[in-house]
Short mmCIF file of C-alpha atoms and ligand atoms in Angstrom, two decimals:
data_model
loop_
_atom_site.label_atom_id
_atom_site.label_comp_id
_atom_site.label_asym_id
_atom_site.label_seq_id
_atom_site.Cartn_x
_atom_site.Cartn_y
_atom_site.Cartn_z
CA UNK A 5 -50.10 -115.90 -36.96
CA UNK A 6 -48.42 -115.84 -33.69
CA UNK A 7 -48.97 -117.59 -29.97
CA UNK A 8 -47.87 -113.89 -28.57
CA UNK A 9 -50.55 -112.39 -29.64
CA UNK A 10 -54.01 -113.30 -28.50
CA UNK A 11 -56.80 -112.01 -30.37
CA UNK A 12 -60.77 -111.97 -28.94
CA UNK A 13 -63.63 -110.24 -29.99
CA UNK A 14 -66.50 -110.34 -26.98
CA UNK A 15 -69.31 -107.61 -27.16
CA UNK A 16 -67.93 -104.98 -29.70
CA UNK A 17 -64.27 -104.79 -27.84
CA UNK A 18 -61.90 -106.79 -29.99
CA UNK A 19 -58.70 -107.15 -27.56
CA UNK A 20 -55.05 -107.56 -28.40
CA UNK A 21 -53.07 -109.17 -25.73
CA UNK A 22 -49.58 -109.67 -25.32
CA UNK A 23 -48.12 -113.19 -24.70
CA UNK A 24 -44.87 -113.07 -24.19
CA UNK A 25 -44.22 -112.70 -20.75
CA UNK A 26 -41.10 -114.30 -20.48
CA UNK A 27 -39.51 -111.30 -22.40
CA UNK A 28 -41.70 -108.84 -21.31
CA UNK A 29 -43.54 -108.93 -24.18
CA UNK A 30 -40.79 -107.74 -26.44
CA UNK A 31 -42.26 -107.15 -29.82
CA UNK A 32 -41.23 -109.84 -32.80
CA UNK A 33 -42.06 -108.87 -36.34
CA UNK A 34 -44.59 -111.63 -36.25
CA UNK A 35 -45.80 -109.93 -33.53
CA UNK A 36 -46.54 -106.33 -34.85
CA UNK A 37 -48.10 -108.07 -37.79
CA UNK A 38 -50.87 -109.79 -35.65
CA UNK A 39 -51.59 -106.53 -34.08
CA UNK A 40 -51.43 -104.69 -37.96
CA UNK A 41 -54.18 -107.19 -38.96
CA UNK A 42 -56.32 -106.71 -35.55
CA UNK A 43 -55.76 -103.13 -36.18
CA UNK A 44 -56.98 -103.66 -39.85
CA UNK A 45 -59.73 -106.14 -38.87
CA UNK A 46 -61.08 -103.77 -36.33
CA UNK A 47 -61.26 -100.54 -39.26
CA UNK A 48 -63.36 -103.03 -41.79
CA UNK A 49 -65.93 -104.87 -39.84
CA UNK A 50 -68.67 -102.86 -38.16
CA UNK A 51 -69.32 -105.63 -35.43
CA UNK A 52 -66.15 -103.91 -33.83
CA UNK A 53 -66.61 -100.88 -32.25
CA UNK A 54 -63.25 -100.45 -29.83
CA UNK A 55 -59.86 -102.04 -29.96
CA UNK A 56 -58.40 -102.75 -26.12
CA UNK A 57 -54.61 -103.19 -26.23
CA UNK A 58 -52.79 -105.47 -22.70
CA UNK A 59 -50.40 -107.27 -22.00
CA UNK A 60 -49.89 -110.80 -20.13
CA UNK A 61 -46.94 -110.85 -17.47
CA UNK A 62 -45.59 -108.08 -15.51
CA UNK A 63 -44.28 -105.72 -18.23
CA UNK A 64 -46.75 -104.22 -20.76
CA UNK A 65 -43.59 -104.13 -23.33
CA UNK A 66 -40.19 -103.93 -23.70
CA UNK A 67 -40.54 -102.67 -26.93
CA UNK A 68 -39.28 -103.39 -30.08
CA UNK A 69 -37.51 -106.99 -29.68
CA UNK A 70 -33.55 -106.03 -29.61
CA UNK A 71 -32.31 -109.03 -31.73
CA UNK A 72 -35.49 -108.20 -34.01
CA UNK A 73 -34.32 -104.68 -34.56
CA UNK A 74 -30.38 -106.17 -35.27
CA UNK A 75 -32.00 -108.42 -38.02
CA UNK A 76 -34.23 -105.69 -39.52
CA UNK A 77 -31.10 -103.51 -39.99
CA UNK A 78 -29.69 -106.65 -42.53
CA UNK A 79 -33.35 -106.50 -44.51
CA UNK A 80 -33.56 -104.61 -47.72
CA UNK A 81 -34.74 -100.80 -47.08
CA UNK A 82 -37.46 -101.19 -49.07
CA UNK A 83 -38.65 -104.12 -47.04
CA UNK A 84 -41.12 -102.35 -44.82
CA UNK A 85 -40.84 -103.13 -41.16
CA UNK A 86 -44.37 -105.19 -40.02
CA UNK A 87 -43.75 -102.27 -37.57
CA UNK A 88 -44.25 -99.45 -39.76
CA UNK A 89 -47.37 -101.01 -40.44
CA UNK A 90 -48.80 -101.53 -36.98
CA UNK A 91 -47.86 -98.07 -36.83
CA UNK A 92 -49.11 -96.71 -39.64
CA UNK A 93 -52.21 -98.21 -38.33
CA UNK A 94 -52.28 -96.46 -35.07
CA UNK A 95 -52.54 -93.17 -37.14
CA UNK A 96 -55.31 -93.81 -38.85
CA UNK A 97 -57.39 -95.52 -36.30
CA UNK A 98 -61.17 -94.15 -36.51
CA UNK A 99 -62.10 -96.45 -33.83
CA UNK A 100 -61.52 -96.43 -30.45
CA UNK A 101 -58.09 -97.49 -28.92
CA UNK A 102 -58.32 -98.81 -24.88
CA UNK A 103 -54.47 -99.17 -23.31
CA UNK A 104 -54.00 -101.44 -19.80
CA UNK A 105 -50.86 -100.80 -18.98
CA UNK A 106 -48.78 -102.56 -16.00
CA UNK A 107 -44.94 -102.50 -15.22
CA UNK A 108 -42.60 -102.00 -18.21
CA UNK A 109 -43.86 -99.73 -21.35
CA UNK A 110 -40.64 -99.34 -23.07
CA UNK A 111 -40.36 -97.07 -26.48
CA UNK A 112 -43.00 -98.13 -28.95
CA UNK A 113 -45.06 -99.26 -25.53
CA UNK A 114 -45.19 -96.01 -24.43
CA UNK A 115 -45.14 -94.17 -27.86
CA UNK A 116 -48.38 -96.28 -28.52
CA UNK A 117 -50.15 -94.63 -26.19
CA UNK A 118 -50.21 -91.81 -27.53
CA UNK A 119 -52.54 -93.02 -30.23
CA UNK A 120 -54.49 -94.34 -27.99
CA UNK A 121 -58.33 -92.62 -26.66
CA UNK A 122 -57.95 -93.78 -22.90
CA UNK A 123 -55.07 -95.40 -21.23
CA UNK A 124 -55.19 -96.48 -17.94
CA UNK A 125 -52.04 -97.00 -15.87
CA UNK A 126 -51.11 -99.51 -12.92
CA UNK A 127 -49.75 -97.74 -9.87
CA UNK A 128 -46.30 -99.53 -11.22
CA UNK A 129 -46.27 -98.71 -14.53
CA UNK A 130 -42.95 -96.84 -15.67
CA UNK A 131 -43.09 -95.48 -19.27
CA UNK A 132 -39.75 -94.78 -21.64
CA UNK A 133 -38.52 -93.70 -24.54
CA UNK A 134 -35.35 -94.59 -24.85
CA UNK A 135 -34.34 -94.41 -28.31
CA UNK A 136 -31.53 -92.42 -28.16
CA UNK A 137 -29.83 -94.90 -25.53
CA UNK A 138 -30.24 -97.49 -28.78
CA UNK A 139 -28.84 -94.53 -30.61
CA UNK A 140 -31.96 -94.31 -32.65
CA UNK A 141 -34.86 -91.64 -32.94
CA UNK A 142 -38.14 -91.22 -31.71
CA UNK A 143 -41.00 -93.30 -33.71
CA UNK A 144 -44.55 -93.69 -34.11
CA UNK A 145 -45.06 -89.69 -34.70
CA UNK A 146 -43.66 -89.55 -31.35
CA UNK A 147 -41.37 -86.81 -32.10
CA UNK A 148 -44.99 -84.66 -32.80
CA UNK A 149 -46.96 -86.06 -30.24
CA UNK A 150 -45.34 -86.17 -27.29
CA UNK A 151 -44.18 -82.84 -27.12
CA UNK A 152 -47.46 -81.71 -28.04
CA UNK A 153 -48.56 -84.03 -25.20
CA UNK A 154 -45.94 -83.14 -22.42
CA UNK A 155 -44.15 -79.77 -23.30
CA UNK A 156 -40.70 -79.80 -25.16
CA UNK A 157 -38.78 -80.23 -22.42
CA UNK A 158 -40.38 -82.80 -20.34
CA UNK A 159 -40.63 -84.71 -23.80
CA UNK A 160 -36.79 -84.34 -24.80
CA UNK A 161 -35.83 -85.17 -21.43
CA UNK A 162 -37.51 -88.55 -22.20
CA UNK A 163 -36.36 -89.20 -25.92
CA UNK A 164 -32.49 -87.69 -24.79
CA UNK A 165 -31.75 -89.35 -21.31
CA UNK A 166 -34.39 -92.31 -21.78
CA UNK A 167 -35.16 -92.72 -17.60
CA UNK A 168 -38.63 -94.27 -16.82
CA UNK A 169 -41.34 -91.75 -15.71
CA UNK A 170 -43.31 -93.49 -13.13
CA UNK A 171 -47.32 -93.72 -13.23
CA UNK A 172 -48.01 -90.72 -11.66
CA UNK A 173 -46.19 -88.54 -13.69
CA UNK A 174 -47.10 -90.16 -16.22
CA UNK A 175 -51.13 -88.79 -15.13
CA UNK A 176 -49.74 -85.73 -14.35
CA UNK A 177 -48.26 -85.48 -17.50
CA UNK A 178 -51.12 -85.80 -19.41
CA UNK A 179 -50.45 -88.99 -21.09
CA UNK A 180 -52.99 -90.78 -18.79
CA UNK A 181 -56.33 -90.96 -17.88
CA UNK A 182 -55.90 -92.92 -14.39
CA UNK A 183 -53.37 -94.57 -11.94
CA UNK A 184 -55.25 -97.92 -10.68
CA UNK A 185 -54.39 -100.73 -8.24
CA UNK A 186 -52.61 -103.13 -10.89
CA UNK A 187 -55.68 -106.04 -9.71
CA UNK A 188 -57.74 -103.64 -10.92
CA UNK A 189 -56.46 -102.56 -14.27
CA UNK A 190 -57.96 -105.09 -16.36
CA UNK A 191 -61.38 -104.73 -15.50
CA UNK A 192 -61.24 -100.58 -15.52
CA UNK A 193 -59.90 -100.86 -18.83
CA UNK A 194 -62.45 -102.91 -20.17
CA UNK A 195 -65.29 -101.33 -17.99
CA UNK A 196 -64.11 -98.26 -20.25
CA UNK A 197 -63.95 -100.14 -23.65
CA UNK A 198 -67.52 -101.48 -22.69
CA UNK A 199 -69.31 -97.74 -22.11
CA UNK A 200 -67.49 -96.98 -25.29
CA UNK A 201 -69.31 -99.52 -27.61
CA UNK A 202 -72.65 -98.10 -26.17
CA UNK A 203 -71.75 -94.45 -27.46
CA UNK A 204 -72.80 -93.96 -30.59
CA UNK A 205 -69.90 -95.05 -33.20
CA UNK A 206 -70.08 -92.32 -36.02
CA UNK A 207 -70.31 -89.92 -33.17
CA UNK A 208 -67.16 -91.03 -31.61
CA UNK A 209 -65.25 -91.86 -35.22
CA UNK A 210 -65.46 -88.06 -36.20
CA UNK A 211 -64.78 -86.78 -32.58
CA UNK A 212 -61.27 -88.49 -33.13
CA UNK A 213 -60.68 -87.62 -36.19
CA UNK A 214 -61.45 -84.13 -35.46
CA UNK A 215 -58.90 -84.32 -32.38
CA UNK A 216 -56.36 -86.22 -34.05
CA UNK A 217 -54.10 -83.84 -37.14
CA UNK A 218 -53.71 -87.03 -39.49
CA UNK A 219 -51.82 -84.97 -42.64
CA UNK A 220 -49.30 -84.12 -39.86
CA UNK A 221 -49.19 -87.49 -38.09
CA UNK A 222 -48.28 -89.63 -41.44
CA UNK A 223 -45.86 -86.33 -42.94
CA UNK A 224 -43.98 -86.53 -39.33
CA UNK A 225 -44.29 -90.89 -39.41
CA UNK A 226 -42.09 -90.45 -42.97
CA UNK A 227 -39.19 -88.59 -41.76
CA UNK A 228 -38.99 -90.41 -38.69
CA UNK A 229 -38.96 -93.97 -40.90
CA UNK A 230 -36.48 -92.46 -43.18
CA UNK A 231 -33.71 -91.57 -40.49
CA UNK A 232 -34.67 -94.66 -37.75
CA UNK A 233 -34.07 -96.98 -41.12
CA UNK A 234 -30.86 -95.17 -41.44
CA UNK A 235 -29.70 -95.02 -37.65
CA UNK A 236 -30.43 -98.93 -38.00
CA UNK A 237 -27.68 -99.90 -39.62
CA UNK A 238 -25.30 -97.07 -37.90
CA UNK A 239 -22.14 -98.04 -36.18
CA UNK A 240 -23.73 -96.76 -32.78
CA UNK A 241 -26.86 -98.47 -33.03
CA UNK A 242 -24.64 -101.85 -33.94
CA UNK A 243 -22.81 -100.74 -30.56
CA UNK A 244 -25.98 -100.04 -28.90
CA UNK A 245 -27.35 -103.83 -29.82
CA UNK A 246 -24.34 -105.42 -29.19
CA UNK A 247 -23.82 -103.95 -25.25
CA UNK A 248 -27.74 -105.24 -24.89
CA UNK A 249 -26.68 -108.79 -25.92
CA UNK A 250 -23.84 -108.11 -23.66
CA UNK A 251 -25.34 -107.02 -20.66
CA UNK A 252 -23.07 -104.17 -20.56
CA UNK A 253 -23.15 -100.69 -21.36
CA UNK A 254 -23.01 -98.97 -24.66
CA UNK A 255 -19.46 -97.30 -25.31
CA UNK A 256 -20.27 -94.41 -28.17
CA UNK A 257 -17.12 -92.82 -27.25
CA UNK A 258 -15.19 -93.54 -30.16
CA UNK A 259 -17.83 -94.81 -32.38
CA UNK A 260 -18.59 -93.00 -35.62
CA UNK A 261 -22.48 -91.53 -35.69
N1 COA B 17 -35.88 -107.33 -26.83
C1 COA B 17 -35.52 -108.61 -26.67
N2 COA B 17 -35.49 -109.23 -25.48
C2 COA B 17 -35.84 -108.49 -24.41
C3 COA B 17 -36.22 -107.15 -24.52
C4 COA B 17 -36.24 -106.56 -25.80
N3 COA B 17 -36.63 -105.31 -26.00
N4 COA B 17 -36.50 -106.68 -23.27
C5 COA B 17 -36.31 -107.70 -22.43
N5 COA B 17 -35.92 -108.80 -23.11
C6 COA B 17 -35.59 -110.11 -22.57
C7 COA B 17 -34.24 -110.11 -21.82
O1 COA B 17 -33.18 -110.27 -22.74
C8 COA B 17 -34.43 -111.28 -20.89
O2 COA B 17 -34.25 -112.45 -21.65
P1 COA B 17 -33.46 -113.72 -20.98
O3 COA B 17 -34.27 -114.08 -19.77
O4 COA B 17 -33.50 -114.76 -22.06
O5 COA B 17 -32.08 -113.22 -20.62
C9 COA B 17 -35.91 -111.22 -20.53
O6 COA B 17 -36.54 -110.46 -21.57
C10 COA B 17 -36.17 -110.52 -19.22
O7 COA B 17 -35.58 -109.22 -19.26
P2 COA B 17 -34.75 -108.58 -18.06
O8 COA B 17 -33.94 -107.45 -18.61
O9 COA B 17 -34.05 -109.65 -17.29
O10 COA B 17 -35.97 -108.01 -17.16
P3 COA B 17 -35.94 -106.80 -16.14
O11 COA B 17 -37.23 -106.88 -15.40
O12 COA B 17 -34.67 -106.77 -15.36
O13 COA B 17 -35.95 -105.47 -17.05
C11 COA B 17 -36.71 -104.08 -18.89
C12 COA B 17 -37.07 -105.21 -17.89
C13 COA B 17 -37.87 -103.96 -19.86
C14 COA B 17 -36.49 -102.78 -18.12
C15 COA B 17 -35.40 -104.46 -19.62
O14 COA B 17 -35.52 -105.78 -20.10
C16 COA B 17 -35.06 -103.58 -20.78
O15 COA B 17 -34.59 -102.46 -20.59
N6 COA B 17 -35.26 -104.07 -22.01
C17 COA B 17 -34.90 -103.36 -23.22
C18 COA B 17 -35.93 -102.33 -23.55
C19 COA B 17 -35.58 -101.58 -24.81
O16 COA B 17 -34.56 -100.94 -24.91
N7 COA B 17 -36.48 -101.70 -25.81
C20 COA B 17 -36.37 -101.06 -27.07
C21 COA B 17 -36.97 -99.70 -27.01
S1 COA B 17 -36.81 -98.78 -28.49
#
């Protein structure tokens, strides 16, 4: 359990809302485990019929909390990440997933997405990826799905120089369905969610699954665990951590990969 997470079930849309504005809603291991167990609650009771991810504040999420990821890289490697699990959950969603998505979607904020069935964007929504800034790698079968999603190029020029792509692009791009006045993204969002639970859910369960390669998703989600677990405890992802806590820039110059 977790106050940054709000869970809420109302007429077949359970909804997972971020609550922790005041750091843009980085993600705390507590945190990914509330949203592994909504994720989990959604797949085993049949009274839920689409899962609507948002976030409070004016980021949707900085990502993966930075003094989080510096603490994971201490933990045992078989200790698995309440990440990995939120993730692993993602890929084998049969129901419905529902993104509103307003300022800030940093790495696995934007990554999610791309497990998600409709994602709708505020007009100031900027979307990133930058794990190899953290000196990291791409997660969340990102490093399938996105260049499926966006081209090669377009997608290593987000993993390798890690600058925002702004909404439109973002559309344009393919990785959403619609740019919306930020008032409005809530209720479009949910509007959506809400025609969803009246389609019919067996239907829409095998749809995804037959859009959505699964074998390749988890094969892809085990190499990219291995190495991120790796590049965790790397000198430049110690240097990477440290110049966040620092407000400065990372120096990799004459640090050992
Ligand atoms: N982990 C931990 N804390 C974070 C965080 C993160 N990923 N992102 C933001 N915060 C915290 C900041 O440290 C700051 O805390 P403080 O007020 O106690 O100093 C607070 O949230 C506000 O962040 P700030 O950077 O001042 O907001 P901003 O609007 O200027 O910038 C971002 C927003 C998201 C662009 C910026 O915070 C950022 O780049 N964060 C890191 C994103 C990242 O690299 N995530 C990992 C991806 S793999």
């Amino acid at each position: 359990m977790t106050e940054f997470v709000h869970v809420e079930q109302t007429s077949g849309v359970l909804t997972l809302t971020l609550k922790r504005p005041e750091k843009k809603n980085a993600l705390t291991n507590a945190m990914y485990a509330a949203l592994a167990d909504g994720l989990e609650r959604a797949e085993n009771e049949e009274s839920i019929r689409v899962v609507l991810f948002q976030g409070d504040g004016d980021s949707f999420t900085a990502g993966n909390d930075l003094a989080d990821f510096s603490a994971a890289a201490t933990r045992t490697a078989n200790e698995e990440r309440q990440s990995a699990r939120f993730i692993r959950g993602l890929a084998r969603a049969t129901k419905p997933l529902v993104a509103a998505v307003q300022g800030n979607a940093v790495g696995v904020g934007t990554t999610m997405l791309l497990h998600c069935d409709l994602v709708f964007l505020a007009d100031n929504a900027k979307l990133a990826t930058p794990f190899v800034n953290l000196a990291l790698v791409p997660e969340a079968a990102s490093s399938l799905l996105l260049p499926l999603r966006v081209g090669y190029v377009r997608a290593y020029q987000m993993f390798a120089l890690g600058e925002p792509i702004d909404a439109q692009t973002a559309l344009a791009w393919g990785i959403a369905n619609a740019v919306v006045p930020a008032e409005d993204l809530r209720s479009r969002a949910r509007d959506a969610a809400e025609v969803l639970v009246t389609r019919p859910a067996g239907s829409l369960m095998h749809t995804k699954q037959l859009m959505r390669d699964a074998q390749a998703m988890t094969r892809q989600l085990d190499r990219e665990l291995s190495i991120f677990s790796e590049r965790l405890t790397s000198n430049e992802a110690k240097e990477a951590f440290q110049a966040f806590a620092e407000r400065r820039k990372p120096n990799f110059a004459n640090v050992e990969g």
